[in-house]
Amino acid sequence: MQCGDIDQGELIFNSLIEKNIGTYGAMMKGYIKHNQAQKAIDLFKEIKHPDDIIYTLLMKAYAHMASKDQMNSIKRIVETIPKSLHSNTYFHTSLINAFAQCGDIETAKTIFDSTTSKSIESYGALMKGRIISLFFLNHFI
């Protein structure tokens, strides 16, 4: 998947009798890297017990798809996430990025403000979202 051979990656993945969280994560990461985020989102739906990394990859996939429909999907997922994610800096950064890329800067900022341990990546995600938002505001309105 990482080298771009999606077909071979899917063939190997589909031939596995038992798939674990690592194999799902590798597939999702490969789909995201190669601009097939919808496949990563669809694959997420097959995972019975996603962990923090899988949820983080899911937010990255949504950020790549960036639309109002995706934003609504993100909001539904956030309502059901495990409590362990509330303190996960990587997940929060991906969540900030997903909302920002979908155009919901206010929610991204609210999540950023509620995060007690801000990282340089979370600052970057919020700034990138604001820059994109200003670009579209100045060029398309």
mmCIF file of C-alpha atoms in Angstrom:
data_model
loop_
_atom_site.group_PDB
_atom_site.id
_atom_site.type_symbol
_atom_site.label_atom_id
_atom_site.label_comp_id
_atom_site.label_asym_id
_atom_site.label_seq_id
_atom_site.Cartn_x
_atom_site.Cartn_y
_atom_site.Cartn_z
ATOM 1 C CA MET A 1 0.000 0.000 0.000
ATOM 2 C CA GLN A 2 2.701 2.500 0.941
ATOM 3 C CA CYS A 3 4.551 1.907 -2.324
ATOM 4 C CA GLY A 4 1.421 2.552 -4.368
ATOM 5 C CA ASP A 5 0.498 -0.995 -5.338
ATOM 6 C CA ILE A 6 -3.102 -0.731 -4.139
ATOM 7 C CA ASP A 7 -4.246 -3.830 -6.032
ATOM 8 C CA GLN A 8 -1.567 -6.029 -4.462
ATOM 9 C CA GLY A 9 -2.270 -4.580 -1.015
ATOM 10 C CA GLU A 10 -5.983 -5.287 -1.370
ATOM 11 C CA LEU A 11 -5.279 -8.800 -2.647
ATOM 12 C CA ILE A 12 -3.121 -9.615 0.368
ATOM 13 C CA PHE A 13 -5.556 -7.965 2.791
ATOM 14 C CA ASN A 14 -8.555 -9.822 1.349
ATOM 15 C CA SER A 15 -6.711 -13.143 1.505
ATOM 16 C CA LEU A 16 -6.100 -12.844 5.253
ATOM 17 C CA ILE A 17 -8.225 -15.229 7.275
ATOM 18 C CA GLU A 18 -7.885 -13.145 10.413
ATOM 19 C CA LYS A 19 -7.459 -9.405 10.132
ATOM 20 C CA ASN A 20 -6.197 -7.426 13.092
ATOM 21 C CA ILE A 21 -6.218 -3.745 13.949
ATOM 22 C CA GLY A 22 -2.730 -3.327 12.451
ATOM 23 C CA THR A 23 -3.720 -4.700 9.057
ATOM 24 C CA TYR A 24 -6.801 -2.482 8.977
ATOM 25 C CA GLY A 25 -4.641 0.503 9.918
ATOM 26 C CA ALA A 26 -2.101 -0.264 7.182
ATOM 27 C CA MET A 27 -4.872 -0.446 4.598
ATOM 28 C CA MET A 28 -6.515 2.768 5.791
ATOM 29 C CA LYS A 29 -3.179 4.594 5.807
ATOM 30 C CA GLY A 30 -2.425 3.399 2.282
ATOM 31 C CA TYR A 31 -5.840 4.439 0.986
ATOM 32 C CA ILE A 32 -5.449 7.897 2.518
ATOM 33 C CA LYS A 33 -1.923 8.300 1.140
ATOM 34 C CA HIS A 34 -3.104 7.409 -2.359
ATOM 35 C CA ASN A 35 -6.175 9.664 -2.415
ATOM 36 C CA GLN A 36 -8.739 6.943 -1.806
ATOM 37 C CA ALA A 37 -10.074 8.297 1.481
ATOM 38 C CA GLN A 38 -13.597 6.972 0.904
ATOM 39 C CA LYS A 39 -12.204 3.429 0.858
ATOM 40 C CA ALA A 40 -10.521 4.112 4.219
ATOM 41 C CA ILE A 41 -13.846 5.352 5.632
ATOM 42 C CA ASP A 42 -15.663 2.303 4.269
ATOM 43 C CA LEU A 43 -13.016 0.006 5.746
ATOM 44 C CA PHE A 44 -13.426 1.682 9.149
ATOM 45 C CA LYS A 45 -17.039 0.502 9.181
ATOM 46 C CA GLU A 46 -15.827 -3.119 9.168
ATOM 47 C CA ILE A 47 -13.719 -2.743 12.324
ATOM 48 C CA LYS A 48 -15.479 -4.051 15.418
ATOM 49 C CA HIS A 49 -13.273 -2.412 18.053
ATOM 50 C CA PRO A 50 -11.287 0.507 16.585
ATOM 51 C CA ASP A 51 -8.469 1.919 18.688
ATOM 52 C CA ASP A 52 -7.109 5.456 18.973
ATOM 53 C CA ILE A 53 -4.921 5.070 15.885
ATOM 54 C CA ILE A 54 -7.812 3.850 13.748
ATOM 55 C CA TYR A 55 -9.989 6.779 14.867
ATOM 56 C CA THR A 56 -7.114 9.152 14.070
ATOM 57 C CA LEU A 57 -6.787 7.646 10.588
ATOM 58 C CA LEU A 58 -10.544 8.007 10.135
ATOM 59 C CA MET A 59 -10.333 11.741 10.871
ATOM 60 C CA LYS A 60 -7.461 12.039 8.385
ATOM 61 C CA ALA A 61 -9.631 10.343 5.762
ATOM 62 C CA TYR A 62 -12.494 12.760 6.444
ATOM 63 C CA ALA A 63 -10.084 15.707 6.173
ATOM 64 C CA HIS A 64 -9.076 14.492 2.709
ATOM 65 C CA MET A 65 -12.710 14.363 1.605
ATOM 66 C CA ALA A 66 -13.575 17.808 3.059
ATOM 67 C CA SER A 67 -17.262 18.507 2.515
ATOM 68 C CA LYS A 68 -20.299 19.543 4.513
ATOM 69 C CA ASP A 69 -21.607 15.951 4.426
ATOM 70 C CA GLN A 70 -18.298 14.706 5.813
ATOM 71 C CA MET A 71 -18.449 17.347 8.544
ATOM 72 C CA ASN A 72 -21.839 16.010 9.638
ATOM 73 C CA SER A 73 -20.440 12.469 9.683
ATOM 74 C CA ILE A 74 -17.542 13.628 11.848
ATOM 75 C CA LYS A 75 -19.963 15.224 14.318
ATOM 76 C CA ARG A 76 -21.931 11.967 14.595
ATOM 77 C CA ILE A 77 -18.758 9.981 15.219
ATOM 78 C CA VAL A 78 -17.470 12.409 17.845
ATOM 79 C CA GLU A 79 -20.651 11.820 19.843
ATOM 80 C CA THR A 80 -19.865 8.103 20.086
ATOM 81 C CA ILE A 81 -16.084 7.977 20.501
ATOM 82 C CA PRO A 82 -14.538 6.216 23.487
ATOM 83 C CA LYS A 83 -13.531 8.357 26.463
ATOM 84 C CA SER A 84 -9.867 7.383 25.944
ATOM 85 C CA LEU A 85 -9.764 9.598 22.852
ATOM 86 C CA HIS A 86 -10.583 12.714 24.835
ATOM 87 C CA SER A 87 -6.987 12.868 26.066
ATOM 88 C CA ASN A 88 -5.272 11.739 22.861
ATOM 89 C CA THR A 89 -3.300 14.633 21.353
ATOM 90 C CA TYR A 90 -2.941 12.923 17.956
ATOM 91 C CA PHE A 91 -6.662 12.321 17.692
ATOM 92 C CA HIS A 92 -7.477 15.905 18.702
ATOM 93 C CA THR A 93 -5.075 17.235 16.071
ATOM 94 C CA SER A 94 -6.679 15.036 13.404
ATOM 95 C CA LEU A 95 -10.114 16.134 14.582
ATOM 96 C CA ILE A 96 -9.143 19.816 14.449
ATOM 97 C CA ASN A 97 -7.750 19.266 10.964
ATOM 98 C CA ALA A 98 -10.858 17.390 9.789
ATOM 99 C CA PHE A 99 -13.247 20.117 10.943
ATOM 100 C CA ALA A 100 -10.991 22.863 9.604
ATOM 101 C CA GLN A 101 -10.657 21.189 6.193
ATOM 102 C CA CYS A 102 -14.449 20.777 6.045
ATOM 103 C CA GLY A 103 -14.830 24.518 6.644
ATOM 104 C CA ASP A 104 -16.021 24.420 10.263
ATOM 105 C CA ILE A 105 -13.328 26.624 11.770
ATOM 106 C CA GLU A 106 -15.446 27.442 14.831
ATOM 107 C CA THR A 107 -15.744 23.790 15.888
ATOM 108 C CA ALA A 108 -12.043 23.257 15.130
ATOM 109 C CA LYS A 109 -11.198 26.223 17.373
ATOM 110 C CA THR A 110 -13.518 24.987 20.126
ATOM 111 C CA ILE A 111 -11.761 21.601 20.100
ATOM 112 C CA PHE A 112 -8.365 23.330 20.035
ATOM 113 C CA ASP A 113 -9.327 25.547 22.994
ATOM 114 C CA SER A 114 -10.589 22.549 24.996
ATOM 115 C CA THR A 115 -7.336 20.640 24.516
ATOM 116 C CA THR A 116 -5.175 20.962 27.615
ATOM 117 C CA SER A 117 -1.918 19.825 26.013
ATOM 118 C CA LYS A 118 -1.617 21.630 22.710
ATOM 119 C CA SER A 119 1.030 20.444 20.279
ATOM 120 C CA ILE A 120 2.752 22.239 17.457
ATOM 121 C CA GLU A 121 0.734 20.008 15.120
ATOM 122 C CA SER A 122 -2.583 21.135 16.617
ATOM 123 C CA TYR A 123 -1.551 24.774 16.209
ATOM 124 C CA GLY A 124 -0.587 23.994 12.616
ATOM 125 C CA ALA A 125 -3.894 22.239 11.873
ATOM 126 C CA LEU A 126 -5.901 25.206 13.130
ATOM 127 C CA MET A 127 -3.744 27.755 11.293
ATOM 128 C CA LYS A 128 -3.921 25.754 8.051
ATOM 129 C CA GLY A 129 -7.714 25.613 8.340
ATOM 130 C CA ARG A 130 -7.923 29.364 8.898
ATOM 131 C CA ILE A 131 -5.652 30.071 5.940
ATOM 132 C CA ILE A 132 -7.744 27.848 3.660
ATOM 133 C CA SER A 133 -10.922 29.466 4.940
ATOM 134 C CA LEU A 134 -9.555 32.979 4.293
ATOM 135 C CA PHE A 135 -8.353 31.949 0.833
ATOM 136 C CA PHE A 136 -11.803 30.713 -0.159
ATOM 137 C CA LEU A 137 -13.485 33.722 1.417
ATOM 138 C CA ASN A 138 -11.272 36.148 -0.514
ATOM 139 C CA HIS A 139 -11.320 34.306 -3.847
ATOM 140 C CA PHE A 140 -14.832 32.971 -4.180
ATOM 141 C CA ILE A 141 -17.085 35.521 -2.501
#
